[in-house]
Structures are given as C-alpha cells and as structure tokens.
Amino acid sequence: MIDLVKKHPLASLLSLVLHLILIGFFIFSTSFNEPGSSIVPPVPIVKATVIDDSKIKAEAEKLKNQALEKKQQEKKRLDDLKNKRLAEENKLAELKKEQALEQQKLEQHKAEQAASAAKLKKQQAIDEKKKADATKQLLIAKEKAAKEKAIKEKAAEENRAKAQAIKEKAAKEKLAKEKAAKEKAAKALAAKEQAARERALNQLAEQEEQEMRAQEAVASYSGLIRQKVERNWLQPPGDITGLSCTVRVRLIPGGDVIDVQVIKSSGNTYFDRSVELATRKASPLPLPNDPAMFNYFRTLDFYFRPGG
Amino acid sequence: MKTTIKVVLMYALVHASAAWSEALKIEITQGISSAQPIAIVPFSSTQVVTGVAVDVAQIISDDLVRSGRFKSLSRFDMLDKPFTSEQVNFRNWQALGQDNLVIGEITEQANGMLEVQFQLFDVYKGEQLMGFSLPANKAGLRSAAHRISDLIYEKLTGQKGAFSTRMAYVTSTKSPNGKHEYKIQVADADGYGAKTIVTSSEPLMSPAWSPRGDKISYVSFEAGRSSIYTQTLRTGAREKLQSFKGINGAPAWSPDGSQMALTLSKDGSADIYVYNVISRSFRRLTFSYAIDTEPNWAPDGRTIIFTSDRGGKPQIYRIAASGGQATRVTFEGDYNARASHSPDGKNIVMVHRVNGQYRVATLELKTGFTNILSDGQLDESPSYAPNGSMILYSTNDSFKSILAAVSSDGKVRQKLRLQGGEVREPAWSPFK
C-alpha cells in the first residue's frame, strides 16, 4: 500500500481526499437531521411575573401537561433516537460494507488504475520512445532532408553558380564576342569608311581626272568644232562688226546637226541666216569617239562674234 | 559625312553635266568671206517656147556670180535637175555643198505670154525661202531673169539687187579709113541689150545719169568744143546746156535732181560750178588757181567732192554744196582722182595711183582707210552700182579699153566683153 502510494502519490492523495470528503458527508448529514436536540440540553425558561390564581392554576396545569408532554416527547425522542441510532448503525455497517466494497473497488480501481497507469506509462514510454524515435526519425529525416536540401541547395547553388558561371561566362564571352564583333565591325566600318573615303577620294580623283580628261576632250573637240564651223561660216558681206548671234545646236551621236535655233538674234536676218547655215553646213561636227562624251556635246551654243 | 560627300558629288556631277549639256559655248569669231554657193537648175520648159533663145537660169547665175556674193554650181556637177519642189532631194545639194537652190519653170500661156515660176530653197534647212511667178513676154524674158536675180539677191543678202539696172558708157571705134566714131550706149547691167543713144565723130565723154534714171547728161565735142547735153532716154530728145569758153565738162546731178555740178574754166582755171536746173543759173563753188574738176555729190546733197591739184598733185577735196572752204580728203599716194560716193555715202571710189599703176580704190571716209580693188595698169572711171555692191570701171585689156566690174570688197572682178571697140567711162544707172 505504501509502495503503491509512493509509487502513485498523486493517485493516493486523490484517493485520500475523496475518502475524507465521503467521511465528512457522513458526519455532517447527521447533525443536519436533528437541529438543536440531543447535543444541546433544553434551557428552562424563567418567568417572574404572576398574573392571577386561575392563570397560575391553568398555568400550573399547563405546566404539569407540558411536563408530561415533555416526558413523552422525551421518551419518544429517545426512542426515535434509539431507532435512529440503530438505523444509523445499520446504515453505518452497510456503509462500512459499502465502504469496504468501495475500498475494494477503489483498490481494484487503483490497481486497475496503476496497471492502466503503468500501461499508460509504458505506453507513454513507448509513445515517448516512439515519439522520440519519431522525432529522432523526424530529426534524422529532417536532418536528412536538410542535408539533402543542403546538398540539393548546394547542388542547386552549385548548379546555379555553375549556370551563373556559365551564364556569366557566356555573357562574358558574348560580351567579349560582341565587343570583338563590335570592334571588328567598328574596324570593318572604319576600314569600310576608310575604303569608302579612299574610294570616294579615288573616285573624286578619278572623277577629277575623268573630268579633266573630259574637259580636255571637250576643249580640244570644241576647238575642232569651232574650226569646222568657222570654215563653213560664209560671213555676210558688208559691215558686220558689232553684230553677234547665238544659236543653239542639237546634235545626235555621230555629230549630225538635227536642229539649229537662234536663241539670241543679231537683229540682222542675213547675219543670223549665215550663222544658222554655218552650223548646219558644218554637220556632222567632229565628236570624241567615246560615246560617253556625247553628253557634253548634245547641245551646243555657238556665239558668233565676228572679229572676236 | 559620307552621304554629304556623295550628295555634294552627285550635286556637282548633276550640275556639271547639266551645265555642260546646257551650255557648252563655242565662240566663233572667224569666218570665210567667200561667195555663197548657189545652184540654179536650168528652168524647164515643158512646151517648146518658140522664138526664145534665152537661158533664164544662166542669166540669173551670171548676175549673181558677177555680184561677187555668189558662186554658182556648174550644171555638169548637178546630180539631178528638178524643176518642181517634189523632185528636190536636198541631200544631193547638201552633198554638193550648196547653201541655196533655185529651180524654175517657164510655161507659155494661151495668149502667147510667158509665165516664169521659180522657187528658192535653203538646202540645209530643207525649206523654201521664196517662190514667185512672173509674167513676161518673149522679148522681156531677160528682164524677167534679172528681176528674179534681184529677188534672190535681196532675199539672200538683204541688199536690193541691181541686176535690173543699166549702165551707160562711151565706145569709140576707128574705121579702116581712119575715121573715129564715138557712141554713148546704154545697156543692161550685164552688158546685154546695148542701145546707142548718141553717135558722134567727135569725142563724147562723161555720161552722167539723172537721179531718176530717165536722162543722161554728157559732154560732146561735136560743135568743135566741149558742151554739156542732157538727153531724155525715152524720147531721145536732148538739151544743150549753156556753154562757156574753155572747158565745159564733168556734169554731175545733185541727188534731188535740181542742180548739176560741173567744171567750167570760163573764169581762168578750171573750177567747180553749180548749175540750177530750174533757174538755169550758175554758181561758182571753188576759187582756186589750180585745176578743180570731176565733182560728185554726197548722197545727202550737202557736200561735193572734187579733184584738185591745188596741193601740187591731184587729190580729192570736199566742199559744202553751198560753198566755203574745201578740205582735203585723200592723203595716201600722189594721185587720187575721179572720185564718187558710194550709195550709202560712207565710202568714195576713185582712181588711185600706186607704183605708177592706176587702180580703182575705195576710201572709207570715217577712217581714211584705202582699199585697192582693181589690178590693172590703167583703170579708170569707177562707178558704184546703186546698191553699192559693185563698181564698174574701165580697164586696159590687150591694148584695148574694156569694162570691168569689181565687187565693192574687191573679191570678185569680172571683165565685161562687149561688142564694138574701146569702151570707157561706164556710169551705173540709179534704181528705176
């Protein structure tokens, strides 16, 4: 019993408190059933006042009745008490019996409780163990997960890093490439521009040269044309000093004159006609062999100014 | 930058080419002063024109050539001989270097009159410049030809043609019996159709046309001494001017025909006088002790030029027609005589002695520039054509005096072969 208490102090204490409460109930329930009797003897009432003989007599009678009644009541009260005590004893025995039973039950319950507790404890231990195990497992798992996660993360990180590195490398390469390309492009552009410039310069030079050649050709052929027209210009007789006439002459390749128009008349019909005739008669006019040069000679303005 | 260059280049190129294509300007300061080539195709006669032996095309050709302004294509060189415009192939004439082409046709009308049609073409332009149809009788065909020459000449030179004008000249023949015969004749400008207006056994000299061309004044020695006669051509009537002792010579009509300048020696030396046709009065113009002769009126009638040896040698002087101080005109050479004005009054033509040779020369009054036109040894009596294009003069050919014509620029000279003996003192008529 002590071991048990020792073993289950909380349960034991609880049990004790419950018992005490039960006992308390028994005690208090009795007192409550007989208010102001047996435990406290009735106190005589003293009255000093005599009112009259009849009254005293009635009184005395009354007292006498009362005393008798009282004796009866007392006797009844005692009997009741006796009965009550007996019932009470019975009840108590029964209660004792019940109590024992209860005790037995309680003990049994206690045992059961202990067993249950043990079982519970055991279960608890198991549970705890389980829990611990689970925790441990969890921990392990967690750890593992963490580890894995870490690994994963690490891997991911590594991957990321790697990717980043690759990316960066790629970016770098790309950048480098771009830079190179840019540089190359810039270089190419510069070269191109330089080439273009050179080409432009060359072209310019070539054009200048061409232009110069063209101008030379123009100049020399202008001279030939002039000579041929002069050879064909029959100056009108008489005084022609101060007269001048400009004609616009259109040529076709080959130098044939196809149209002559007086664009600035001398005011002298015959002078004008001599001029027009000279240009028509001089047809075909000498032209450079190069057909490209023809554009220079497509339209000619002849300014006839005798005597210079 | 690049674009800019390109743009500038293109701009420059475009403009350069534009500039070139628009304005390659060639200045022509020299030309040739040769005659204009003209082809005159023989005029076709589809019908036999009886009694006419006139080659109209040839007359035109001779006229134009004589002017010195034209050279006519020989008929033998013609590739074809069209007489209608449809038949003309301009390329042929261009190939022959002809500037101008004349074609024509003569048809006889029912009434016996002739119709002379002609067309003048610009060969290089390939277009007609002129086309006319002239009526003519058979006797007047030569005149029609000269008329066509005038039209062509005026169309191509801008100057009035003088082919329908005439000339007067003096001929002298010496018969086998030793007698001289002098004549004044009037002929067409080409020398054809000569008609004698006066004949004399004594010398005839100095024929001078009235301004309207209806009269000729001349000097005749028929009365034993010199006298001035004025003869109306149409009627043959002549009028003797009052003559004085000594020289009565060198008549010259004023441009308006109201006066005549002449040489008289009635007051001693030969001097220039002006005869008023209306009042029949004489006015002395020069008062020198030297010989003043051969007067000629300026076209404006204000001044008269004459020959004077007042400076020792014959030179040309000028004096106002109203009188006054004479001024010397010629300074080049030691002999300048027989001067007359060109129709425009800008030049005078005269006999100019150079290296002992007497030549026809012109003097530009403004500049004093002398231009020798003839190349004979004894060239005399120059006379301007009324259009100023030519000068008639007499020259010696095989010891015989003949007439010659020279273009006023001296480029073309031609001798006129006339029938008869010596021909002198030509005088070109004014325009009709």
Coordinates of N, CA, C and O in Angstrom, one line a residue, chain B residues 72-131:
Chain B
S72 N 28.2 79.9 -158.4 CA 27.1 79.1 -158.9 C 27.6 77.7 -159.3 O 28.7 77.6 -159.9
L73 N 26.9 76.7 -159.0 CA 27.3 75.4 -159.3 C 27.2 75.1 -160.8 O 26.1 75.5 -161.4
S74 N 28.2 74.5 -161.3 CA 28.2 74.2 -162.7 C 27.1 73.1 -163.0 O 26.9 72.2 -162.2
R75 N 26.5 73.3 -164.1 CA 25.4 72.3 -164.5 C 25.9 70.9 -164.6 O 25.2 70.0 -164.4
F76 N 27.2 70.8 -165.0 CA 27.8 69.5 -165.2 C 27.9 68.8 -163.9 O 28.0 67.5 -163.8
D77 N 28.0 69.5 -162.8 CA 28.2 68.9 -161.5 C 26.8 68.6 -160.8 O 26.8 67.9 -159.7
M78 N 25.7 69.0 -161.4 CA 24.4 68.7 -160.7 C 24.1 67.2 -160.9 O 24.3 66.6 -161.9
L79 N 23.6 66.6 -159.8 CA 23.2 65.2 -159.7 C 21.9 65.0 -160.4 O 21.6 64.0 -160.9
D80 N 21.0 66.0 -160.3 CA 19.7 65.9 -160.9 C 19.3 67.3 -161.2 O 19.9 68.3 -160.7
K81 N 18.3 67.4 -162.0 CA 17.8 68.8 -162.4 C 16.3 68.9 -162.2 O 15.5 68.8 -163.1
P82 N 15.9 69.0 -160.9 CA 14.5 69.1 -160.6 C 13.9 70.5 -161.1 O 14.7 71.5 -161.2
F83 N 12.7 70.5 -161.4 CA 12.0 71.8 -161.6 C 10.7 72.0 -160.9 O 10.0 73.0 -161.0
T84 N 10.4 71.0 -160.1 CA 9.3 71.1 -159.1 C 9.8 70.8 -157.7 O 10.8 70.0 -157.6
S85 N 9.2 71.3 -156.7 CA 9.7 71.1 -155.3 C 9.6 69.6 -154.9 O 10.5 69.2 -154.2
E86 N 8.7 68.9 -155.5 CA 8.6 67.5 -155.2 C 9.8 66.7 -155.7 O 10.1 65.6 -155.1
Q87 N 10.4 67.2 -156.7 CA 11.6 66.5 -157.3 C 12.9 66.8 -156.5 O 13.9 66.2 -156.8
V88 N 12.8 67.7 -155.6 CA 14.1 68.2 -155.0 C 14.5 67.2 -153.9 O 13.7 66.8 -153.0
N89 N 15.7 66.7 -154.0 CA 16.3 65.9 -152.9 C 17.4 66.7 -152.3 O 18.5 66.9 -152.9
F90 N 17.1 67.3 -151.1 CA 18.1 68.2 -150.5 C 19.4 67.6 -150.2 O 20.5 68.3 -150.3
R91 N 19.4 66.3 -150.0 CA 20.7 65.7 -149.6 C 21.7 65.8 -150.8 O 22.9 65.9 -150.6
N92 N 21.1 65.7 -152.0 CA 22.0 65.8 -153.2 C 22.7 67.1 -153.2 O 23.9 67.2 -153.4
W93 N 21.9 68.2 -152.9 CA 22.5 69.5 -152.9 C 23.4 69.8 -151.8 O 24.4 70.6 -151.9
Q94 N 23.1 69.2 -150.6 CA 24.0 69.3 -149.5 C 25.3 68.6 -149.8 O 26.4 69.1 -149.5
A95 N 25.2 67.5 -150.4 CA 26.4 66.7 -150.8 C 27.3 67.6 -151.7 O 28.5 67.4 -151.7
L96 N 26.7 68.4 -152.5 CA 27.4 69.3 -153.4 C 27.8 70.6 -152.7 O 28.4 71.4 -153.4
G97 N 27.5 70.7 -151.4 CA 27.9 71.9 -150.7 C 27.2 73.1 -151.1 O 27.7 74.2 -150.9
Q98 N 26.0 73.0 -151.5 CA 25.2 74.1 -152.0 C 24.3 74.6 -150.8 O 23.6 73.9 -150.2
D99 N 24.4 75.9 -150.5 CA 23.6 76.5 -149.5 C 22.2 76.8 -150.0 O 21.2 76.6 -149.3
N100 N 22.1 77.2 -151.3 CA 20.9 77.6 -151.8 C 20.6 76.9 -153.2 O 21.5 76.5 -153.9
L101 N 19.3 76.7 -153.4 CA 18.9 76.1 -154.7 C 17.8 76.9 -155.3 O 16.9 77.3 -154.6
V102 N 17.9 77.0 -156.6 CA 16.9 77.7 -157.4 C 16.4 76.7 -158.5 O 17.2 76.2 -159.2
I103 N 15.1 76.5 -158.5 CA 14.5 75.8 -159.6 C 13.4 76.6 -160.2 O 12.9 77.6 -159.6
G104 N 13.1 76.3 -161.5 CA 12.1 77.2 -162.1 C 11.5 76.5 -163.3 O 12.0 75.5 -163.8
E105 N 10.4 77.1 -163.8 CA 9.7 76.5 -164.9 C 9.1 77.7 -165.7 O 8.6 78.7 -165.2
I106 N 9.2 77.5 -167.0 CA 8.6 78.6 -167.9 C 7.4 77.9 -168.7 O 7.6 76.8 -169.3
T107 N 6.3 78.5 -168.6 CA 5.2 78.0 -169.4 C 4.6 79.1 -170.3 O 4.6 80.3 -169.9
E108 N 4.1 78.7 -171.5 CA 3.6 79.6 -172.4 C 2.1 79.6 -172.2 O 1.4 78.6 -172.2
Q109 N 1.5 80.8 -172.0 CA 0.1 81.0 -171.9 C -0.6 81.0 -173.2 O 0.1 81.1 -174.3
A110 N -1.9 80.9 -173.2 CA -2.6 80.8 -174.4 C -2.5 82.1 -175.3 O -2.5 82.1 -176.5
N111 N -2.3 83.2 -174.5 CA -2.2 84.5 -175.3 C -0.8 84.8 -175.7 O -0.5 85.9 -176.1
G112 N 0.1 83.8 -175.6 CA 1.4 84.0 -176.1 C 2.3 84.5 -175.0 O 3.6 84.6 -175.2
M113 N 1.8 84.9 -173.9 CA 2.6 85.4 -172.8 C 3.2 84.2 -172.1 O 2.8 83.1 -172.1
L114 N 4.4 84.6 -171.4 CA 5.1 83.5 -170.7 C 4.8 83.7 -169.2 O 4.7 84.8 -168.7
E115 N 4.9 82.6 -168.5 CA 4.8 82.6 -167.1 C 6.1 82.0 -166.5 O 6.4 80.8 -166.8
V116 N 6.8 82.8 -165.8 CA 8.1 82.3 -165.2 C 7.9 82.0 -163.7 O 7.7 83.0 -163.0
Q117 N 8.0 80.8 -163.4 CA 7.9 80.4 -161.9 C 9.3 80.1 -161.4 O 10.1 79.4 -162.1
F118 N 9.5 80.5 -160.2 CA 10.8 80.0 -159.6 C 10.6 79.8 -158.1 O 9.8 80.4 -157.5
Q119 N 11.5 79.0 -157.5 CA 11.5 78.7 -156.1 C 12.9 78.7 -155.6 O 13.8 78.2 -156.3
L120 N 13.1 79.4 -154.5 CA 14.5 79.4 -153.8 C 14.4 78.6 -152.6 O 13.5 78.8 -151.7
F121 N 15.3 77.7 -152.4 CA 15.3 76.8 -151.2 C 16.6 77.0 -150.4 O 17.7 77.2 -150.9
D122 N 16.4 76.9 -149.0 CA 17.5 76.7 -148.1 C 17.8 75.2 -148.1 O 17.0 74.4 -147.6
V123 N 18.9 74.8 -148.7 CA 19.3 73.4 -148.8 C 19.4 72.7 -147.5 O 19.0 71.6 -147.3
Y124 N 20.1 73.4 -146.5 CA 20.4 72.7 -145.3 C 19.2 72.6 -144.3 O 19.1 71.7 -143.5
K125 N 18.3 73.7 -144.5 CA 17.1 73.6 -143.7 C 16.0 72.8 -144.4 O 15.1 72.4 -143.8
G126 N 16.2 72.7 -145.7 CA 15.2 71.9 -146.5 C 13.9 72.6 -146.6 O 12.9 72.0 -146.6
E127 N 14.0 73.9 -146.7 CA 12.7 74.6 -146.8 C 12.8 75.8 -147.8 O 13.9 76.3 -148.2
Q128 N 11.6 76.1 -148.3 CA 11.6 77.1 -149.4 C 11.7 78.5 -148.7 O 11.1 78.8 -147.7
L129 N 12.6 79.3 -149.3 CA 12.8 80.7 -148.8 C 11.9 81.7 -149.6 O 11.5 82.7 -149.1
M130 N 11.6 81.3 -150.8 CA 10.9 82.3 -151.7 C 10.3 81.5 -152.9 O 10.9 80.6 -153.4
G131 N 9.2 82.0 -153.4 CA 8.7 81.4 -154.6 C 7.8 82.5 -155.3 O 7.0 83.1 -154.6

